[in-house]
PDB file of C-alpha atoms in Angstrom:
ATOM      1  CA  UNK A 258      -8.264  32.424  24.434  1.00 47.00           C
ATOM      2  CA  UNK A 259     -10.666  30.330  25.622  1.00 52.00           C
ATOM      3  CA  UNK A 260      -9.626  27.450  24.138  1.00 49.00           C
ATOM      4  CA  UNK A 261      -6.637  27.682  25.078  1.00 41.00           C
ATOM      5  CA  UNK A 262      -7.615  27.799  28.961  1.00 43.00           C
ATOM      6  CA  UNK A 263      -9.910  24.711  28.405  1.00 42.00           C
ATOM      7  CA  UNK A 264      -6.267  23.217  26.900  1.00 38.00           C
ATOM      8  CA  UNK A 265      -4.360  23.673  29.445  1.00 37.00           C
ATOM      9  CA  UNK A 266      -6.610  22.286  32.420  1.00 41.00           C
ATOM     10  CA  UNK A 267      -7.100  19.450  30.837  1.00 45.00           C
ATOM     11  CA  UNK A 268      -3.593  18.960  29.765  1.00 38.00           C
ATOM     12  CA  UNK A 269      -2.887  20.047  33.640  1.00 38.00           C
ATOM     13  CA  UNK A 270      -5.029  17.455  34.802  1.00 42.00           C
ATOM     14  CA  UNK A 271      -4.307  14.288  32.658  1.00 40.00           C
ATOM     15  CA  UNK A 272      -0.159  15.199  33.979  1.00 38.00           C
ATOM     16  CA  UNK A 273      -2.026  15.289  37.589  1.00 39.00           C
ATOM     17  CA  UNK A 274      -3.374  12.118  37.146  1.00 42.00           C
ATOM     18  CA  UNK A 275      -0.330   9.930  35.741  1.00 42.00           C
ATOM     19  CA  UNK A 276       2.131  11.346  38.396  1.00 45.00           C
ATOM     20  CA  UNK A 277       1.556  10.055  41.920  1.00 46.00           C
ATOM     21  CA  UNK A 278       2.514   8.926  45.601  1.00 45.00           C
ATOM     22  CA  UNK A 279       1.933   5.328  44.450  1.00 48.00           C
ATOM     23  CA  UNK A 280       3.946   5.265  41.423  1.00 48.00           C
ATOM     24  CA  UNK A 281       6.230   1.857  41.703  1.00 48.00           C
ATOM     25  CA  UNK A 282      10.300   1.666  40.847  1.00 50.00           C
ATOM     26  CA  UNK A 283      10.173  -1.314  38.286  1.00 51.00           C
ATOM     27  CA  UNK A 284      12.876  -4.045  39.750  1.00 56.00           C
ATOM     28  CA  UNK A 285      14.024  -5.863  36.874  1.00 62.00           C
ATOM     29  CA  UNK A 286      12.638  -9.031  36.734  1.00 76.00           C
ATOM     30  CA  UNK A 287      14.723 -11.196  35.174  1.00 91.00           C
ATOM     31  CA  UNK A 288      17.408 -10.742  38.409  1.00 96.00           C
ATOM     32  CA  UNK A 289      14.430 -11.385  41.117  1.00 97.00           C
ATOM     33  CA  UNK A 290      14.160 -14.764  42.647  1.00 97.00           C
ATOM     34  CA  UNK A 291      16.229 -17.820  43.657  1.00 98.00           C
ATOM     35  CA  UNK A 292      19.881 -19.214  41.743  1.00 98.00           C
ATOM     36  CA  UNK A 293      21.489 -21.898  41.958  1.00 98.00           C
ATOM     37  CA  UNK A 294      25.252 -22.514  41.754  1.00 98.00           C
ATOM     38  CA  UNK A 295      26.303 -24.877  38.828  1.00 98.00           C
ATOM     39  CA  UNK A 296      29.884 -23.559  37.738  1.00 98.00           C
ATOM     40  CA  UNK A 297      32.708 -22.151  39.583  1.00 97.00           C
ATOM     41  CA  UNK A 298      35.164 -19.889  37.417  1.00 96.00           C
ATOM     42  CA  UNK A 299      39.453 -19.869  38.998  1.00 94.00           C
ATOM     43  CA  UNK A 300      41.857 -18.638  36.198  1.00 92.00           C
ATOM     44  CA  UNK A 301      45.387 -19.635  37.191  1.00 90.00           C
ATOM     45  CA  UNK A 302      46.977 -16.321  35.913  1.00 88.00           C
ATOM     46  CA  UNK A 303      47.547 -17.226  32.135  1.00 90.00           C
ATOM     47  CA  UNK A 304      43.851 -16.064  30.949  1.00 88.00           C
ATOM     48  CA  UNK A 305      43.597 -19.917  30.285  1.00 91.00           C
ATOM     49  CA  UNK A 306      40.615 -20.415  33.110  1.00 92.00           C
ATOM     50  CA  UNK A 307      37.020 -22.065  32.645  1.00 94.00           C
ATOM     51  CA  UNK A 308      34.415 -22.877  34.172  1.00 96.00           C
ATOM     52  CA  UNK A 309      34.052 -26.349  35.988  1.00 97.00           C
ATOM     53  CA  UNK A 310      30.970 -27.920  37.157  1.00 97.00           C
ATOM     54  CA  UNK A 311      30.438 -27.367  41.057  1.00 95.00           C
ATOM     55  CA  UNK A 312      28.541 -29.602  43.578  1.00 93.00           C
ATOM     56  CA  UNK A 313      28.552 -27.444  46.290  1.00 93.00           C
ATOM     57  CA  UNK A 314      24.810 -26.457  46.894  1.00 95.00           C
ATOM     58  CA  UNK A 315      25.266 -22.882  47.172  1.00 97.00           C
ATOM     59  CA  UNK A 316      22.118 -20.897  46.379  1.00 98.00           C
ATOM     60  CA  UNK A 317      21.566 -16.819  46.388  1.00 98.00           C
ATOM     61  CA  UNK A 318      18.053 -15.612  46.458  1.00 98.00           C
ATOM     62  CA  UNK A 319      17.169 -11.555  44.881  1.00 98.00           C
ATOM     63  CA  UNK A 320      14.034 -10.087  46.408  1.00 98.00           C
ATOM     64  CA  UNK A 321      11.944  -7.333  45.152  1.00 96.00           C
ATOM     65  CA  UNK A 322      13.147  -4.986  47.667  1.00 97.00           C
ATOM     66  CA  UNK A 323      16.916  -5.074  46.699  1.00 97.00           C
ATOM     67  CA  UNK A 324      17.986  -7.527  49.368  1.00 98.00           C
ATOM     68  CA  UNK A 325      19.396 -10.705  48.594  1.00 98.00           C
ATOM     69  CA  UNK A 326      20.558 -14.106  50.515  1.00 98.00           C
ATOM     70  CA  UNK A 327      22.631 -16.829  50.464  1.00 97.00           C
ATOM     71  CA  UNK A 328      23.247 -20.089  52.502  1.00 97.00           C
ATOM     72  CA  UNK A 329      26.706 -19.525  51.710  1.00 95.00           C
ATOM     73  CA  UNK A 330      28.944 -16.701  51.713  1.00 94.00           C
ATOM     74  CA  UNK A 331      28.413 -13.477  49.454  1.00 95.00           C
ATOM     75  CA  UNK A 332      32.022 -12.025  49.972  1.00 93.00           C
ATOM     76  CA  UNK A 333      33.985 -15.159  48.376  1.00 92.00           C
ATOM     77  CA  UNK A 334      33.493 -18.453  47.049  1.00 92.00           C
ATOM     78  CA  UNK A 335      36.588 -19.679  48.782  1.00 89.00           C
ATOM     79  CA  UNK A 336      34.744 -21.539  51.447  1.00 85.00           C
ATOM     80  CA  UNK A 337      35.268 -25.288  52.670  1.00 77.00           C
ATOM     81  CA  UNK A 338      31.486 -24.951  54.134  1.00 85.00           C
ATOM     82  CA  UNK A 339      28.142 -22.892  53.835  1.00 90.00           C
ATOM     83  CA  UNK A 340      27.581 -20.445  55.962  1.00 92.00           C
ATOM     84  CA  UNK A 341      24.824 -18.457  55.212  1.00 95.00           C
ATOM     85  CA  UNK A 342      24.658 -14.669  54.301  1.00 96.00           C
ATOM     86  CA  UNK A 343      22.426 -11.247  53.222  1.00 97.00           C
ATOM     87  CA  UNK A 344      23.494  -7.933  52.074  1.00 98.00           C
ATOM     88  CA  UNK A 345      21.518  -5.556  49.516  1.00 98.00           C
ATOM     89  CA  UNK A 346      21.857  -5.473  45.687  1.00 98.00           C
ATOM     90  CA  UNK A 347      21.845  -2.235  43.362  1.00 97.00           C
ATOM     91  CA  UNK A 348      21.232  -2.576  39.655  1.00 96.00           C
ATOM     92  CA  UNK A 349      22.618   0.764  38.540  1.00 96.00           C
ATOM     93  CA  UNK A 350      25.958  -0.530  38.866  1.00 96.00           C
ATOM     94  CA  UNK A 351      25.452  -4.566  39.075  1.00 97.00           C
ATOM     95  CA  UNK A 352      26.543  -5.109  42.409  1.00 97.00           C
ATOM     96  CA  UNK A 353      26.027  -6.801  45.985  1.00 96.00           C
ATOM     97  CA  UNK A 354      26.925  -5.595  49.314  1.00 96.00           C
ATOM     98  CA  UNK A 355      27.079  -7.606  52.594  1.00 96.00           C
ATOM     99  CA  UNK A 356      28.123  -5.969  56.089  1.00 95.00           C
ATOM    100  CA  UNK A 357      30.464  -9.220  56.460  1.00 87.00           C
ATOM    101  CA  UNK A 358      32.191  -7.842  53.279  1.00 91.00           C
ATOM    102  CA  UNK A 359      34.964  -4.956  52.709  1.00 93.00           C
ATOM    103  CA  UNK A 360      34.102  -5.083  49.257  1.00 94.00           C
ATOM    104  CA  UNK A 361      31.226  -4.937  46.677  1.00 95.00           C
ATOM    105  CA  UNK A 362      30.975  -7.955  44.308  1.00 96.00           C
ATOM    106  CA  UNK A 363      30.030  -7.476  40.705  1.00 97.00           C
ATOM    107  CA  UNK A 364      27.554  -9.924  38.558  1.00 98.00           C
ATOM    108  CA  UNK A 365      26.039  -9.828  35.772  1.00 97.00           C
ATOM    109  CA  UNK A 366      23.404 -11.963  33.372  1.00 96.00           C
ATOM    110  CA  UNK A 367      24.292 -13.906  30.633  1.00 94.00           C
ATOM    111  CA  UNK A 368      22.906 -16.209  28.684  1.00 94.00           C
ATOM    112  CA  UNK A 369      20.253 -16.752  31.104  1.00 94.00           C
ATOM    113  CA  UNK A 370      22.745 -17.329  34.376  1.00 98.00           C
ATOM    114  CA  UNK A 371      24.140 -14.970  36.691  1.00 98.00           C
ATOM    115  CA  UNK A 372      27.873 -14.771  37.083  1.00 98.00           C
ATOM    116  CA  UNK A 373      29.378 -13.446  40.353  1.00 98.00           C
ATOM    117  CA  UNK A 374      32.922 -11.768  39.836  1.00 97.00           C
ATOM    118  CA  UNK A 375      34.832 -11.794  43.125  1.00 95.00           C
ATOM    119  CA  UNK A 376      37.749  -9.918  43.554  1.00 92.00           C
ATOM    120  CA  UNK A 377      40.894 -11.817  42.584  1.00 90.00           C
ATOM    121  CA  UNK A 378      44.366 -11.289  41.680  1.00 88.00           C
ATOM    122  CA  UNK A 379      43.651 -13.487  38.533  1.00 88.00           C
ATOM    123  CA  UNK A 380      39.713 -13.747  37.735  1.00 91.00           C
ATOM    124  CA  UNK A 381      37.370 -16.038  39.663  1.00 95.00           C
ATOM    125  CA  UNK A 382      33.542 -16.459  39.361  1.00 97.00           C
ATOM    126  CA  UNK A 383      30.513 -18.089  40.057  1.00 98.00           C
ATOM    127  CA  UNK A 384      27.907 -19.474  37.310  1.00 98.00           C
ATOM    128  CA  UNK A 385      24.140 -20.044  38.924  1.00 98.00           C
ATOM    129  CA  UNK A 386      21.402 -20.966  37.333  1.00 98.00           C
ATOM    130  CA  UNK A 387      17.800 -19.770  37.967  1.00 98.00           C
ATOM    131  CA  UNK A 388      15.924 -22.302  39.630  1.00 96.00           C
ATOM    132  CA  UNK A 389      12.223 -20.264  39.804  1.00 85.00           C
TER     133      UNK A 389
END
């Protein structure tokens, strides 16, 4: 019986000592930091769309505290210039939010780039490339 008391303190106290106040949600790392835009994704309707190169600078940036910004716009890539833009990101369910949108916007990773899906009648994306 003993023993067994001896056994359970210390089993008590090594779950005492991994569990605490400080303990850190892992972001994952691979979506943390800045992207650059280099393709731009607008499928006519026929399933027949690919990605062309784009030029237009656009950047997004994914902090370690699930916010993320943008010189350009988050809600749509359907912009003649940059205007820049923040919202949050949640990885649960691959998404970004912006107050300036009515929507959430899906990416994903893929081979190394992000792809932002915006909400279209036929699909559109954006392809960016990790730049650090």
């Amino acid at each position: 019986m003993k023993k067994l008391t001896t056994l359970v303190f210390i089993l008590l106290g090594f779950l005492i000592s991994t569990c605490g106040s400080g303990d850190q949600i892992t972001i994952n790392t691979e979506i943390t930091g800045s992207w650059r835009l280099i393709e731009s994704y607008v499928d006519p309707g026929d399933g027949s769309g690919t990605f062309s190169t784009s030029d237009k600078g656009k950047t997004i940036e994914f902090k370690d505290n699930l916010t993320v910004n943008s010189n350009g716009n988050l809600c749509s890539m359907f912009e003649s210039e940059l205007v820049p833009s923040s919202g949050t990101y949640t990885l649960s369910d691959s998404t970004l939010t912006s107050p300036n949108c009515d929507y959430s916007v899906h990416f994903q990773l893929s081979n190394n780039n992000l792809i932002v899906w915006y909400p279209c009648f036929e699909g559109c994306a954006e392809k960016y490339i990790k730049t650090n």
